mmCIF file of C-alpha atoms in Angstrom:
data_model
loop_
_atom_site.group_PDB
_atom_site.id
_atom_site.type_symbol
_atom_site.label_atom_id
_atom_site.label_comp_id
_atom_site.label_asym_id
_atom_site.label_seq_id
_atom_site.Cartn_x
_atom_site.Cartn_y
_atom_site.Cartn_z
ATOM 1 C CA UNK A 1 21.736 -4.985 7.277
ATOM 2 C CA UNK A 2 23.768 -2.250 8.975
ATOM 3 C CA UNK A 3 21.601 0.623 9.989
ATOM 4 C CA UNK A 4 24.687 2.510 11.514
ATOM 5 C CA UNK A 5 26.078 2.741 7.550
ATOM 6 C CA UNK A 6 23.055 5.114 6.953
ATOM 7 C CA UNK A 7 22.706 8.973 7.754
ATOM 8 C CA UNK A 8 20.954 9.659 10.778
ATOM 9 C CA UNK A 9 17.706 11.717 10.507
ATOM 10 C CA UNK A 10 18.034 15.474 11.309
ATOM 11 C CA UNK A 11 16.500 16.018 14.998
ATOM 12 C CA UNK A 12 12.945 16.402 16.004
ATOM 13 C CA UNK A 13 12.273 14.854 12.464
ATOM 14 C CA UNK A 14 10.031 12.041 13.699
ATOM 15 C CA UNK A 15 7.039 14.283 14.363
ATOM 16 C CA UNK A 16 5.621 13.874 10.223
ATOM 17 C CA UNK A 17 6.956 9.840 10.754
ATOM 18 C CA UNK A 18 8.530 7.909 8.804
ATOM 19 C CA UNK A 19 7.577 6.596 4.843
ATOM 20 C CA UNK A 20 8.608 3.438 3.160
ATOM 21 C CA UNK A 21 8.041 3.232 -0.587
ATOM 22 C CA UNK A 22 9.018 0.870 -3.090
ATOM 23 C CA UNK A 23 8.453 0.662 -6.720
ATOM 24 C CA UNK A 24 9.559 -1.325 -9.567
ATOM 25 C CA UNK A 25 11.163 0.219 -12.552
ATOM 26 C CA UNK A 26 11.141 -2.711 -14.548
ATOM 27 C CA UNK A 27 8.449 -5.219 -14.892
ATOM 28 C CA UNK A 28 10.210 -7.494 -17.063
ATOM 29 C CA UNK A 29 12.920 -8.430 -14.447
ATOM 30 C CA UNK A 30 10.844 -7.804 -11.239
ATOM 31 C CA UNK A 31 13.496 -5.321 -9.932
ATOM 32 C CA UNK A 32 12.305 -3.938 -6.625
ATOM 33 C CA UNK A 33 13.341 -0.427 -5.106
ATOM 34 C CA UNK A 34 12.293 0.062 -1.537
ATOM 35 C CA UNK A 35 13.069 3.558 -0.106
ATOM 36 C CA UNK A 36 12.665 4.251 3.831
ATOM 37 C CA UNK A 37 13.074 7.691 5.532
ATOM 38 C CA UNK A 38 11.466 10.044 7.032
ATOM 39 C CA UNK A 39 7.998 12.586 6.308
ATOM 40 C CA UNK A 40 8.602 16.637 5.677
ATOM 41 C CA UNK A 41 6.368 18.984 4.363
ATOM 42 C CA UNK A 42 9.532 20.796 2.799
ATOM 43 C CA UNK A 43 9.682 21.699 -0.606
ATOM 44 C CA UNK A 44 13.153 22.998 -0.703
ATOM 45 C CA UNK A 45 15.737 20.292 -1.667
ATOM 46 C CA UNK A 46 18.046 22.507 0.084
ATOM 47 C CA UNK A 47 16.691 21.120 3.512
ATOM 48 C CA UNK A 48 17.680 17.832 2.559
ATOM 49 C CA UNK A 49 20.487 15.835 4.676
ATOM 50 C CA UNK A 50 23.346 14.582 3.427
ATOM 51 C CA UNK A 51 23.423 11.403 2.643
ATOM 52 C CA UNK A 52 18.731 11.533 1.824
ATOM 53 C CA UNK A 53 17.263 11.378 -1.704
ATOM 54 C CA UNK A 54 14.109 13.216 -2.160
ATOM 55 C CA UNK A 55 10.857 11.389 -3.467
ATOM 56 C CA UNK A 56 7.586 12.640 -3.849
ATOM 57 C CA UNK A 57 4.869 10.725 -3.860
ATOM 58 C CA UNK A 58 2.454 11.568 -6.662
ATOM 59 C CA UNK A 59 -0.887 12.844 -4.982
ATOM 60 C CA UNK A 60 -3.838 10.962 -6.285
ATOM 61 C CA UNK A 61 -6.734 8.457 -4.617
ATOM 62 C CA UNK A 62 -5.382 6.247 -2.095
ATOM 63 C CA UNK A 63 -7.048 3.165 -0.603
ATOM 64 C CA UNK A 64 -5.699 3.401 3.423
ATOM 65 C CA UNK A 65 -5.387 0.113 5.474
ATOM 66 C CA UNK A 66 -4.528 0.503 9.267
ATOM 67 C CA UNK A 67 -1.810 -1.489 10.641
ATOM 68 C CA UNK A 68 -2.452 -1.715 14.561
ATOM 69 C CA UNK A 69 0.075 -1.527 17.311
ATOM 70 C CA UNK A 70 2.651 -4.284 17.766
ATOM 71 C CA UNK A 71 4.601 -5.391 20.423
ATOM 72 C CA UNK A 72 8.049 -5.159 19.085
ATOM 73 C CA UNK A 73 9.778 -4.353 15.600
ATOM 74 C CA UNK A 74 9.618 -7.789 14.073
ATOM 75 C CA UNK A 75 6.200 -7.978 14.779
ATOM 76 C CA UNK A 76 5.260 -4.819 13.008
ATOM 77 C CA UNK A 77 7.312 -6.020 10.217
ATOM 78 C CA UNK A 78 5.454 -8.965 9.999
ATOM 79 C CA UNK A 79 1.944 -7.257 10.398
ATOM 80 C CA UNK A 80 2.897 -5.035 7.108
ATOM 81 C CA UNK A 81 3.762 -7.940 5.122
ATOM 82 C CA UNK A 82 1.239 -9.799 6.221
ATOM 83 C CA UNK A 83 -1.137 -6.614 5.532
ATOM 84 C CA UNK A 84 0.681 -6.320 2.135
ATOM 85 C CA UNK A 85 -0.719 -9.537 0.981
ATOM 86 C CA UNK A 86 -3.920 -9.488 2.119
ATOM 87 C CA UNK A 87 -3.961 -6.004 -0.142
ATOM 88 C CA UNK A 88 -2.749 -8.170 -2.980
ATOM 89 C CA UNK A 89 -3.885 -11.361 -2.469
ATOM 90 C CA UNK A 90 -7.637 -10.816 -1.467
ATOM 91 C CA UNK A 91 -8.728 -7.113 -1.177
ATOM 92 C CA UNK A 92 -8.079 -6.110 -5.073
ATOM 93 C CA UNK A 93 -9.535 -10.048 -5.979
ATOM 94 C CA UNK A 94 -13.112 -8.995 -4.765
ATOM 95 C CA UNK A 95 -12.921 -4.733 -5.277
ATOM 96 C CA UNK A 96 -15.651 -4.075 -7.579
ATOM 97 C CA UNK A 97 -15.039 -0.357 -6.864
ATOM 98 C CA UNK A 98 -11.135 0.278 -7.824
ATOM 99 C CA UNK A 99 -8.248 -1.462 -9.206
ATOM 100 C CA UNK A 100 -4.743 -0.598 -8.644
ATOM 101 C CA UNK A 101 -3.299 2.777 -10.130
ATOM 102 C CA UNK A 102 -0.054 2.864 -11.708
ATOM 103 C CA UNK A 103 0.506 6.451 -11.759
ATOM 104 C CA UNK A 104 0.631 6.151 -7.705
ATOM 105 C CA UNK A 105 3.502 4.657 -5.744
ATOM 106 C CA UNK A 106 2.376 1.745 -2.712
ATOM 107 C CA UNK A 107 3.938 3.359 0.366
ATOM 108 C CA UNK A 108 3.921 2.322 4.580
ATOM 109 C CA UNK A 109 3.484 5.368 6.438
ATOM 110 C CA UNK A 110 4.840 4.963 10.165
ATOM 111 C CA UNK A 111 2.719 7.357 12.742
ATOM 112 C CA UNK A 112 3.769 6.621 16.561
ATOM 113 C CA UNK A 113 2.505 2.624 17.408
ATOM 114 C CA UNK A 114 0.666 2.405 14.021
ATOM 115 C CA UNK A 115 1.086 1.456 9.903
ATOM 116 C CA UNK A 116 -0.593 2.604 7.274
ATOM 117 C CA UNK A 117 -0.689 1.016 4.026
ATOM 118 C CA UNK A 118 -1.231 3.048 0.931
ATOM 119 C CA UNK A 119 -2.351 1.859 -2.078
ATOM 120 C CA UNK A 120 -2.974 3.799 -5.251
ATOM 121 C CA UNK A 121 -6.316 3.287 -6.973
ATOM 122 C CA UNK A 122 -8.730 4.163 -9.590
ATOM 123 C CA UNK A 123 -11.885 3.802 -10.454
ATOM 124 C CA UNK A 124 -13.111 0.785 -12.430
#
């Protein structure tokens, strides 16, 4: 991947951090979207780069999981997927208290040296 193809975020914009979202559109073929850029509390589209799409992320209950400081890139790469499927693969197994909500959208927020996970629940 060539991160030089992509528009470069407007200056001083790394003071909200930066989001990565994905969702999948259709559940039949397993299509994945993953979207990474940066936080703004804007509402006006008309602030928006050239080259950005705007997403909102639907407010709602989140469950939060802290991804701590990593020594280099790869390794915070690997400490969100490695979060991911502990999300997946053992947190929702034993929650008797929520279950995934699909009205939310799962989302990485990037703050300074840490991760945070979001995922979108609901009661059970």
């Amino acid at each position: 991947m060539n991160f030089k193809e992509y528009p470069a975020y407007p200056e001083g914009i790394h003071d909200y951090g930066e989001v990565g979202l994905w969702t999948h559109p259709d559940h039949i073929s397993g299509e994945l979207h993953y979207f990474f850029g940066f936080l703004t509390d804007s509402t006006d589209s008309t602030e928006i780069p050239d080259g950005f799409h705007k997403v909102e992320i639907p407010a709602g209950r989140y469950a939060v999981f802290t991804i701590k400081s990593q020594e280099t890139p790869e390794k915070v790469a690997d400490a969100v997927r490695d979060g991911w499927r502990y999300v997946f693969t053992e947190w929702l197994c034993t929650q008797k208290e929520y279950k995934i909500s699909h009205q939310g959208m799962c989302f990485e927020c990037y703050q300074g040296e840490e991760a945070y996970l979001y995922l979108p629940v609901i009661d059970l």
